[in-house]
Each structure stands twice: as structure tokens, then as C-alpha cells.
mmCIF file of N, CA and C in Angstrom:
data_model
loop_
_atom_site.group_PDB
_atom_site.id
_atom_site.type_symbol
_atom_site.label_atom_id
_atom_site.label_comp_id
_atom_site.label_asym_id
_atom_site.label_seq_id
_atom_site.Cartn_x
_atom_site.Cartn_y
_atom_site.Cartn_z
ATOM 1 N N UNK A 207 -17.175 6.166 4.046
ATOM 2 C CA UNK A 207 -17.913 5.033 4.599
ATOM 3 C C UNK A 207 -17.912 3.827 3.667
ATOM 4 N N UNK A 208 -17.908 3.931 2.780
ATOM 5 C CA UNK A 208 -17.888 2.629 1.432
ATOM 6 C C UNK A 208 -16.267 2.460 1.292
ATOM 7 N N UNK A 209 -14.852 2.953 1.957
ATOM 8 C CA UNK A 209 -13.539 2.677 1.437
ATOM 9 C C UNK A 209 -13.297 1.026 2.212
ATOM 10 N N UNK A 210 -12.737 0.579 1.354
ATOM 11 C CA UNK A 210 -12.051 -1.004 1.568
ATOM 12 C C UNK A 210 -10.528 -0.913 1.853
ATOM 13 N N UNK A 211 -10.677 0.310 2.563
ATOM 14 C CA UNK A 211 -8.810 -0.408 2.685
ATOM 15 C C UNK A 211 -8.716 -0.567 4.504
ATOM 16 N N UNK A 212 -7.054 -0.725 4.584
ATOM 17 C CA UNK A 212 -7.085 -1.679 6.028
ATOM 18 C C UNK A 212 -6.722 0.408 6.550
ATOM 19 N N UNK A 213 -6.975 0.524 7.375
ATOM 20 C CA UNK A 213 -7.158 1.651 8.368
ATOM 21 C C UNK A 213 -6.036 1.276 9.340
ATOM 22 N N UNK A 214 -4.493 1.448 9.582
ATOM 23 C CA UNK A 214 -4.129 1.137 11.002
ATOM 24 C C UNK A 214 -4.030 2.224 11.845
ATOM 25 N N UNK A 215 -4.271 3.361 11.233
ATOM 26 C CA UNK A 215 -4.206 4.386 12.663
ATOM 27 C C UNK A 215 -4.895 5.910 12.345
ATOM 28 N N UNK A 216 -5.618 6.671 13.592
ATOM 29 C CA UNK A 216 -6.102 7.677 13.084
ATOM 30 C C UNK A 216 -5.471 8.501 14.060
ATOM 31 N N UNK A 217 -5.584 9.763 13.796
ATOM 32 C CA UNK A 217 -4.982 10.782 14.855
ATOM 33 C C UNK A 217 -5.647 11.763 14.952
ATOM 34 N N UNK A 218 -6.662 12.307 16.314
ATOM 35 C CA UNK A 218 -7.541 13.479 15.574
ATOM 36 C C UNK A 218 -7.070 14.375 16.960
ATOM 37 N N UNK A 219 -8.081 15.016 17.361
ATOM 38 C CA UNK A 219 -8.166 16.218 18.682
ATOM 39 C C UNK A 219 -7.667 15.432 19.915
ATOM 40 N N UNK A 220 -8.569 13.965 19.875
ATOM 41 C CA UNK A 220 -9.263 13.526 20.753
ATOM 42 C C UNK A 220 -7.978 12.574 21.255
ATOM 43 N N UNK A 221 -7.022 12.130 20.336
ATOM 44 C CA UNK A 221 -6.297 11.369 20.755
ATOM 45 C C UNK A 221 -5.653 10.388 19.610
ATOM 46 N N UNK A 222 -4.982 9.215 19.596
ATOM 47 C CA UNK A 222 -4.541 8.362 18.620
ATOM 48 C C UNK A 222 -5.164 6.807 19.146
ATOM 49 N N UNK A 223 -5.111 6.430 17.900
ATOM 50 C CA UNK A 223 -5.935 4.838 17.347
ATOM 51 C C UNK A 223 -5.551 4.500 16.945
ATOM 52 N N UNK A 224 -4.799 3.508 17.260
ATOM 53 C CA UNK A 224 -3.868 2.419 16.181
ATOM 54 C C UNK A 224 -4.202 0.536 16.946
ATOM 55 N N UNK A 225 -3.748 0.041 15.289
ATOM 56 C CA UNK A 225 -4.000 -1.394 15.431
ATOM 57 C C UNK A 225 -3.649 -1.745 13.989
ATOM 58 N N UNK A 226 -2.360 -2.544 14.340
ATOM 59 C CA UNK A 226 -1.563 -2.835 12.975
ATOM 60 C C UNK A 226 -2.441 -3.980 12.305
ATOM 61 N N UNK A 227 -3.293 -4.521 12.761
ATOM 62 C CA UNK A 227 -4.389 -5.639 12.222
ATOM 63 C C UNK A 227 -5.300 -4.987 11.366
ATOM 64 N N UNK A 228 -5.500 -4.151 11.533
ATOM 65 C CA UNK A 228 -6.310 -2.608 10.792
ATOM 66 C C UNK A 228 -7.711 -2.602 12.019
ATOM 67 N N UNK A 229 -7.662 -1.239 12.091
ATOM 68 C CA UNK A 229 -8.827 -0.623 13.099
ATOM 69 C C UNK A 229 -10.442 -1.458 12.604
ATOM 70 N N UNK A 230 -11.149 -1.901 13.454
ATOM 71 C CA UNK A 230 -12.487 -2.090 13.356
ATOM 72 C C UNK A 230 -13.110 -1.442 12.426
ATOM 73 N N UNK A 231 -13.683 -1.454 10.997
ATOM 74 C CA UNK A 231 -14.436 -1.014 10.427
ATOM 75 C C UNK A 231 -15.834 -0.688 10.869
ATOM 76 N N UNK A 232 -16.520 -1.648 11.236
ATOM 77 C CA UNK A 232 -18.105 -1.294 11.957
ATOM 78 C C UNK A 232 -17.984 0.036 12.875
ATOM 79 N N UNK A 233 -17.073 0.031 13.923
ATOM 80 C CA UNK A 233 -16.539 0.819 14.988
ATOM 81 C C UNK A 233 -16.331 2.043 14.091
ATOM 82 N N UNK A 234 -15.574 1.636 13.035
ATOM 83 C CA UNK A 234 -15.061 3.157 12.410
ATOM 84 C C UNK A 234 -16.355 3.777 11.799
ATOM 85 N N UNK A 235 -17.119 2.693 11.176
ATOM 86 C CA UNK A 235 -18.514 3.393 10.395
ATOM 87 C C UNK A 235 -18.993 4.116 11.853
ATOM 88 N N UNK A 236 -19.484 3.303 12.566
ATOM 89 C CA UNK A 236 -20.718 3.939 13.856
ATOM 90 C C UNK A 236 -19.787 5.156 14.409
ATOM 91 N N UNK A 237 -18.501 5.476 14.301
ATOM 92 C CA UNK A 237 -18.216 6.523 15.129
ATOM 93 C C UNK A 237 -18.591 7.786 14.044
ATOM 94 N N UNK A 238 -17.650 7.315 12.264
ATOM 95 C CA UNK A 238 -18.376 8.084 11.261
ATOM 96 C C UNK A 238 -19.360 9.110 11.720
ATOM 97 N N UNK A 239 -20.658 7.682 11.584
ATOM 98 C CA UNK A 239 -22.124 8.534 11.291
ATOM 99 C C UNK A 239 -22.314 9.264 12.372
ATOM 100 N N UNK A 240 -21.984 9.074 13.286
ATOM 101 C CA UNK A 240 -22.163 10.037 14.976
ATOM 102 C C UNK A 240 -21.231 11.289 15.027
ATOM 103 N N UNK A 241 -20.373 11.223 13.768
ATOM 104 C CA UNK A 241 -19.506 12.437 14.214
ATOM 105 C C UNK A 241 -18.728 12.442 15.495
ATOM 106 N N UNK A 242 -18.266 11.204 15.850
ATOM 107 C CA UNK A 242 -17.124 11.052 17.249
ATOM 108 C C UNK A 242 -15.782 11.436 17.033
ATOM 109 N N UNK A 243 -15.076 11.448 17.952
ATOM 110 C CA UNK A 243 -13.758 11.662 17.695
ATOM 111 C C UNK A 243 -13.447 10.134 18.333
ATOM 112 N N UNK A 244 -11.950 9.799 18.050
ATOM 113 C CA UNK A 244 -12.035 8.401 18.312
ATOM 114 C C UNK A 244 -11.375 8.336 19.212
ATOM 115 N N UNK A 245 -11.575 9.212 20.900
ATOM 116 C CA UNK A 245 -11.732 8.725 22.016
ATOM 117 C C UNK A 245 -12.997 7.819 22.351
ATOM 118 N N UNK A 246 -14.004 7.943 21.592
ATOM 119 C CA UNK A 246 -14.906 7.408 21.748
ATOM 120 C C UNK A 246 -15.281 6.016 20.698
ATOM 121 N N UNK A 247 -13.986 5.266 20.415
ATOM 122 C CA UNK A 247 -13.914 4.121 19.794
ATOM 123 C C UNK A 247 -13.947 3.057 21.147
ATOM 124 N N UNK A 248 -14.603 1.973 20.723
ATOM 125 C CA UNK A 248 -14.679 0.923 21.823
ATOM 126 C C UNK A 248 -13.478 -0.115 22.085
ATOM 127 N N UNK A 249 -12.915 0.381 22.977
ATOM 128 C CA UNK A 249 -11.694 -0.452 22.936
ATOM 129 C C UNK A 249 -11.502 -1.983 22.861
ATOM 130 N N UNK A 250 -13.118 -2.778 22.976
ATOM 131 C CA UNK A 250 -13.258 -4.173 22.965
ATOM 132 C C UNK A 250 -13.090 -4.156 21.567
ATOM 133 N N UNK A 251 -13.059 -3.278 20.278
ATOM 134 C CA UNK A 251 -12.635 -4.040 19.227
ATOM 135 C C UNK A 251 -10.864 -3.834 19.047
ATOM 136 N N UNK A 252 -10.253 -3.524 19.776
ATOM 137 C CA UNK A 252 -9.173 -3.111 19.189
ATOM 138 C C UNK A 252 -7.911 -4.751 19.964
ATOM 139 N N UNK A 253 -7.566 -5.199 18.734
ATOM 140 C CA UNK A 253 -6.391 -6.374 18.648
ATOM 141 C C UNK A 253 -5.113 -6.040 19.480
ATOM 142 N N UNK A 254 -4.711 -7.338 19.513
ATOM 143 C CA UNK A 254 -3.525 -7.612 20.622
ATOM 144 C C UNK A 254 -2.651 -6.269 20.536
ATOM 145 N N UNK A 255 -2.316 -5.991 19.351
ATOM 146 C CA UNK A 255 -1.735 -4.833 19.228
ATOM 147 C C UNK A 255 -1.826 -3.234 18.941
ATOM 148 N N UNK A 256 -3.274 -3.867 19.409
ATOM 149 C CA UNK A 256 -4.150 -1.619 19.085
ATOM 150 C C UNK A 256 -3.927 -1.199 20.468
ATOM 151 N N UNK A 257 -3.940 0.056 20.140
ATOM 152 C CA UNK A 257 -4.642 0.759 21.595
ATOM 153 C C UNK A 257 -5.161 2.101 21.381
ATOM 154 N N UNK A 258 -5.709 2.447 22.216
ATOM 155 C CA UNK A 258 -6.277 4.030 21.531
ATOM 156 C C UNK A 258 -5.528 4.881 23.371
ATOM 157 N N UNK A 259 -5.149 6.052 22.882
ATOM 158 C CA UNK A 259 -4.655 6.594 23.624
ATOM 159 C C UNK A 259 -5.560 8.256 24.206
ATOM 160 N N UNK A 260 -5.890 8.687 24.984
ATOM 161 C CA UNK A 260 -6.583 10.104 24.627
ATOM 162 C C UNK A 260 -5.908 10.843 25.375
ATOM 163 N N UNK A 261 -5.880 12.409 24.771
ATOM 164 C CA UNK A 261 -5.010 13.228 25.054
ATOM 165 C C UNK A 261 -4.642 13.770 26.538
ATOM 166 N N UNK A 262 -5.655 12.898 27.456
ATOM 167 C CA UNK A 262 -5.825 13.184 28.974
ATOM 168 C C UNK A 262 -5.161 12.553 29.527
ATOM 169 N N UNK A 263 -4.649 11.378 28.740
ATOM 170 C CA UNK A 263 -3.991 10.374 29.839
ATOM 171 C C UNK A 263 -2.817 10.752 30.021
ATOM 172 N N UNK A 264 -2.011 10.307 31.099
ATOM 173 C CA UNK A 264 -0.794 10.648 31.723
ATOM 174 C C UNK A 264 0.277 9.417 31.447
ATOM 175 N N UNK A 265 1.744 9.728 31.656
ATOM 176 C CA UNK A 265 2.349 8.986 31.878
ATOM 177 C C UNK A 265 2.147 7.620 30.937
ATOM 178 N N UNK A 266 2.169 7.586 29.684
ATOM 179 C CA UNK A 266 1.370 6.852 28.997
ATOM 180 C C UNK A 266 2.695 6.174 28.269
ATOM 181 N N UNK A 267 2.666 4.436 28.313
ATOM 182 C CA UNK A 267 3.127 3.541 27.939
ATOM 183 C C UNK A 267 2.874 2.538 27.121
ATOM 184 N N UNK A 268 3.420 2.460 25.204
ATOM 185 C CA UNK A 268 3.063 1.934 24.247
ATOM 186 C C UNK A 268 3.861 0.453 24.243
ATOM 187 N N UNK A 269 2.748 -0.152 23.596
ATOM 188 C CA UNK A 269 3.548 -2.010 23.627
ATOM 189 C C UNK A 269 4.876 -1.752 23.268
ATOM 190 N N UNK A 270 5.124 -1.286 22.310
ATOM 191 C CA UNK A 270 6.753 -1.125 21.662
ATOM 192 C C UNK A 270 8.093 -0.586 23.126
ATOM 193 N N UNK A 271 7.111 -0.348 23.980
ATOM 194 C CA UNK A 271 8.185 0.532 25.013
ATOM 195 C C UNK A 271 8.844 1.761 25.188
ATOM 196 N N UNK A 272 7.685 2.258 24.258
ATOM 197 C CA UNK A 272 7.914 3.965 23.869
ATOM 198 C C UNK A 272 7.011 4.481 25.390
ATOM 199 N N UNK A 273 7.255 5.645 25.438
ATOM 200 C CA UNK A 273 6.826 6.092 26.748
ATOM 201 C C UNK A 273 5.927 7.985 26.527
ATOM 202 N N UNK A 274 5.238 8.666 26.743
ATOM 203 C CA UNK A 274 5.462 9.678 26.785
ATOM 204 C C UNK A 274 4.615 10.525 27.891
ATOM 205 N N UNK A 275 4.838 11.458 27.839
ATOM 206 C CA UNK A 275 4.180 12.163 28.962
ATOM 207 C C UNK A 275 2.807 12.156 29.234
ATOM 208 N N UNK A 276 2.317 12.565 28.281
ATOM 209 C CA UNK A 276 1.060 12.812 27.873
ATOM 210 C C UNK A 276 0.231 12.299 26.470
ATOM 211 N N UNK A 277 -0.964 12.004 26.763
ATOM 212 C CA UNK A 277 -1.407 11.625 25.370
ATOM 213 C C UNK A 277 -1.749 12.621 24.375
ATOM 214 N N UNK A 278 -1.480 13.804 24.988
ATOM 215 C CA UNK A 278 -1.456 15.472 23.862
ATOM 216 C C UNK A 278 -0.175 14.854 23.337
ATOM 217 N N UNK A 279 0.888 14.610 24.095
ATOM 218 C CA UNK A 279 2.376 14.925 23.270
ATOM 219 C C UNK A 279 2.652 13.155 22.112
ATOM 220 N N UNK A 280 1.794 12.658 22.836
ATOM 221 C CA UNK A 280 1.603 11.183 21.551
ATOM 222 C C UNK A 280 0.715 11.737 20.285
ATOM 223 N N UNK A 281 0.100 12.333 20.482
ATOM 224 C CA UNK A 281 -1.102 12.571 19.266
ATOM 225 C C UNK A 281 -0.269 13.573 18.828
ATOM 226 N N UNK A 282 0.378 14.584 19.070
ATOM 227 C CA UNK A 282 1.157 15.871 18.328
ATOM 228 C C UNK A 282 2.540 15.121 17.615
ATOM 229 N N UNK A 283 2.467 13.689 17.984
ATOM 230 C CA UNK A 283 4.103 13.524 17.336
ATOM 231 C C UNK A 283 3.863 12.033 17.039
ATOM 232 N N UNK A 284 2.892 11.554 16.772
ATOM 233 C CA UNK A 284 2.642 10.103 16.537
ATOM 234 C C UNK A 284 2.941 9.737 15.063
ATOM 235 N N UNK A 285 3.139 11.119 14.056
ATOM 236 C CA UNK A 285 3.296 10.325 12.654
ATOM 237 C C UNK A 285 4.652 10.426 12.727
ATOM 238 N N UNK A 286 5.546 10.605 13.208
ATOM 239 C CA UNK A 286 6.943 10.425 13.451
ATOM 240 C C UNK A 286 7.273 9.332 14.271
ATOM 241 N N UNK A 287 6.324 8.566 14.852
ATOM 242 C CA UNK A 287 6.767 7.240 15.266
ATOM 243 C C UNK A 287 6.985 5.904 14.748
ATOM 244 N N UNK A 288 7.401 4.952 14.796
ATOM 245 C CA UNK A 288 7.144 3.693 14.061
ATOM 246 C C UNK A 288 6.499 3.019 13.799
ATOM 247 N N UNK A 289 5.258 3.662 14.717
ATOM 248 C CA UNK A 289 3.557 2.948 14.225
ATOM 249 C C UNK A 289 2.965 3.553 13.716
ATOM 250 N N UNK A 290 3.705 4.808 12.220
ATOM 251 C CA UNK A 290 2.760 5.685 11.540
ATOM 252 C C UNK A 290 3.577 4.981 10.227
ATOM 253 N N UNK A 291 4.288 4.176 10.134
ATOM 254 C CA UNK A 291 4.598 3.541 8.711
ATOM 255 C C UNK A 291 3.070 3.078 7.805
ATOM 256 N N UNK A 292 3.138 3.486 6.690
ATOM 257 C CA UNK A 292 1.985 3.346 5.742
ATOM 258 C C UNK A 292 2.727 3.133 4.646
ATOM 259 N N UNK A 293 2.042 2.561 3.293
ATOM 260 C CA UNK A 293 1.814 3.000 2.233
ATOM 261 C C UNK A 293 1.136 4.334 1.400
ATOM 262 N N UNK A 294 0.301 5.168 2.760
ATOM 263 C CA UNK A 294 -0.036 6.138 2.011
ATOM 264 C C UNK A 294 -0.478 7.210 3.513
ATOM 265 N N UNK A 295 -0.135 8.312 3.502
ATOM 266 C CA UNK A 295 0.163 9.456 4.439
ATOM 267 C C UNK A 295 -0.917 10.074 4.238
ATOM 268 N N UNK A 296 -2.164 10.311 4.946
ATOM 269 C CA UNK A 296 -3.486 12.006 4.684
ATOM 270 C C UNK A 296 -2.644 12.537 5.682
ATOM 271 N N UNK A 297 -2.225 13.684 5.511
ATOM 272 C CA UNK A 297 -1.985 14.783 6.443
ATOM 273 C C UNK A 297 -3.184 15.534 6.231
ATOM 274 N N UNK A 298 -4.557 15.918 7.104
ATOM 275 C CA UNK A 298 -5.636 16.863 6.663
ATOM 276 C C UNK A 298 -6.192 17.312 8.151
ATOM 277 N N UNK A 299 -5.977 18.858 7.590
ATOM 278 C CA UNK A 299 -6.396 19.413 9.436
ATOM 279 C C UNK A 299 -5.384 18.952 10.086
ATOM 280 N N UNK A 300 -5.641 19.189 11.457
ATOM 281 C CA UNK A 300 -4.719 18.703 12.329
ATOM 282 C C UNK A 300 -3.806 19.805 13.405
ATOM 283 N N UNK A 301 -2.886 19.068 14.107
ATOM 284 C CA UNK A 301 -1.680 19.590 14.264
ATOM 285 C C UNK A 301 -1.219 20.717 13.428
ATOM 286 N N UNK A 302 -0.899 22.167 13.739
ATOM 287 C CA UNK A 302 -0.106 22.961 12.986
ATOM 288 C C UNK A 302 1.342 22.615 13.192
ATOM 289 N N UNK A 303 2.261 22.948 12.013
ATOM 290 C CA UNK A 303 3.439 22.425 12.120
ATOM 291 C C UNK A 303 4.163 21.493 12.054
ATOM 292 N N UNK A 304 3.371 20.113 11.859
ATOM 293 C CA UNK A 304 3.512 19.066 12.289
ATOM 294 C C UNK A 304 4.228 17.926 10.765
ATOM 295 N N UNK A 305 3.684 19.072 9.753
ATOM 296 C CA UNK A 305 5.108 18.194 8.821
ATOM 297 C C UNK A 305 5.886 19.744 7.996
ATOM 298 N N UNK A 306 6.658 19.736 8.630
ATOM 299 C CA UNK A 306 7.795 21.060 7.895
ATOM 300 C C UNK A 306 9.191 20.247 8.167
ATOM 301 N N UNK A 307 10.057 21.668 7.179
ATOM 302 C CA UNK A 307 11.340 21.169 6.889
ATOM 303 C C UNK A 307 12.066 19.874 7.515
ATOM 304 N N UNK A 308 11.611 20.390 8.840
ATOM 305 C CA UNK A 308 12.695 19.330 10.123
ATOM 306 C C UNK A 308 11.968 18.603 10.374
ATOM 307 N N UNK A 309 11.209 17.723 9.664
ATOM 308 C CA UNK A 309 10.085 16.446 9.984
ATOM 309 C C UNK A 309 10.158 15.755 9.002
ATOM 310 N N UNK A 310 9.611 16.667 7.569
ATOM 311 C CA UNK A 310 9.332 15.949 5.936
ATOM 312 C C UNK A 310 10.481 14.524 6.372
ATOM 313 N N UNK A 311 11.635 14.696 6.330
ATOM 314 C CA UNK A 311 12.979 13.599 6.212
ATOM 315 C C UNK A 311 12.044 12.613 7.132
ATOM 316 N N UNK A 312 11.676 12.535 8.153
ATOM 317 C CA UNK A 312 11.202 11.304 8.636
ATOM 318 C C UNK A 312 10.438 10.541 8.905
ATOM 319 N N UNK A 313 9.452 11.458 7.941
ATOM 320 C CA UNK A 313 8.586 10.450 6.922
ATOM 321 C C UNK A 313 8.966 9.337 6.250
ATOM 322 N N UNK A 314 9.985 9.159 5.687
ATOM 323 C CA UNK A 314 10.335 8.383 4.627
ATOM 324 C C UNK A 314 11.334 7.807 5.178
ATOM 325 N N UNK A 315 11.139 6.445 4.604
ATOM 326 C CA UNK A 315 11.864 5.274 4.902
ATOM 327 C C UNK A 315 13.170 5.246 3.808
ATOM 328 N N UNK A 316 14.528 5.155 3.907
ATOM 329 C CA UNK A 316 15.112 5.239 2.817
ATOM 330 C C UNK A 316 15.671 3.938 2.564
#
């Protein structure tokens, strides 16, 4: 709750949150202290280029023109996309499987 850095994306049960402007801090504290998952982020804070996706939705279409079935199969494979570029990676909890042999490589930008 006290970190200062820019937040552009979270990935939990509930679904994915991204916003290359960096995610709403206030939004991120109040979901914090409530213990939400961030389907339950308010989408009026999220910038031209956020969106939050939850794992229910169907047929689901990202600004970039990425497409996928489901918002389960965006949240199970979202740090392998081009809107999981960071300076710094938490892999914690999560997805099982989701960084081994045949993944680690595309993490990294060479």
C-alpha cells in the first residue's frame, strides 16, 4: 500500500488489468484494503488504453487486435503477450505452469 511505482498490469483469478499509463492507485489501494480481486476495479479509472478483462467474458477483443476466446484463456497467457513487457516480472501464486522451459524464452526481450 505505501509502493510508488507505476503498476501497468495485474493478473489474478478474477481476470487481467492493464493500463500502460499505470493502473489507478486509489482504485488499487480501495480494492487492497477490501481484499478484491480486480474484477472488481472500476473501470471509470482505467485510460484510453486500459481495460480490465474477467475470466467470464467471451469472445474478447484487445485494442492491439489480439483476440481470444475467453477471458480464462487471456488471464492464463497474458504474461506472454505484448502488454506484459516490464522492467520487473512478480510471478507469485497464480497459474500453474505458466513460466517453464517452453515459456522462460519469451519473457525476454533480446
Amino acid at each position: 500500500l505505501v509502493s510508488k511505482d507505476k503498476t501497468v498490469a495485474i493478473v489474478d483469478g478474477s481476470g487481467v488489468l492493464y493500463d500502460s499509463a499505470g493502473i489507478n492507485r486509489e482504485e488499487l489501494v480501495r480494492l487492497a484494503k477490501l481484499r478484491l480481486p480486480v474484477k472488481n476495479f472500476s473501470r471509470s479509472f482505467l485510460g484510453g488504453s486500459g481495460f480490465l478483462v474477467t475470466v467470464d467474458e467471451t469472445n474478447v477483443n484487445l485494442p492491439d487486435g489480439s483476440t481470444f476466446r475467453t477471458g480464462a484463456e487471456l488471464r492464463d497467457t497474458f504474461h506472454l503477450s505484448s502488454y506484459a513487457t516490464a522492467d520487473l516480472f512478480v510471478p507469485c501464486g497464480g497459474r500453474p505452469n505458466s513460466v517453464v522451459g517452453e515459456t522462460v524464452k519469451k519473457l525476454f526481450v533480446e
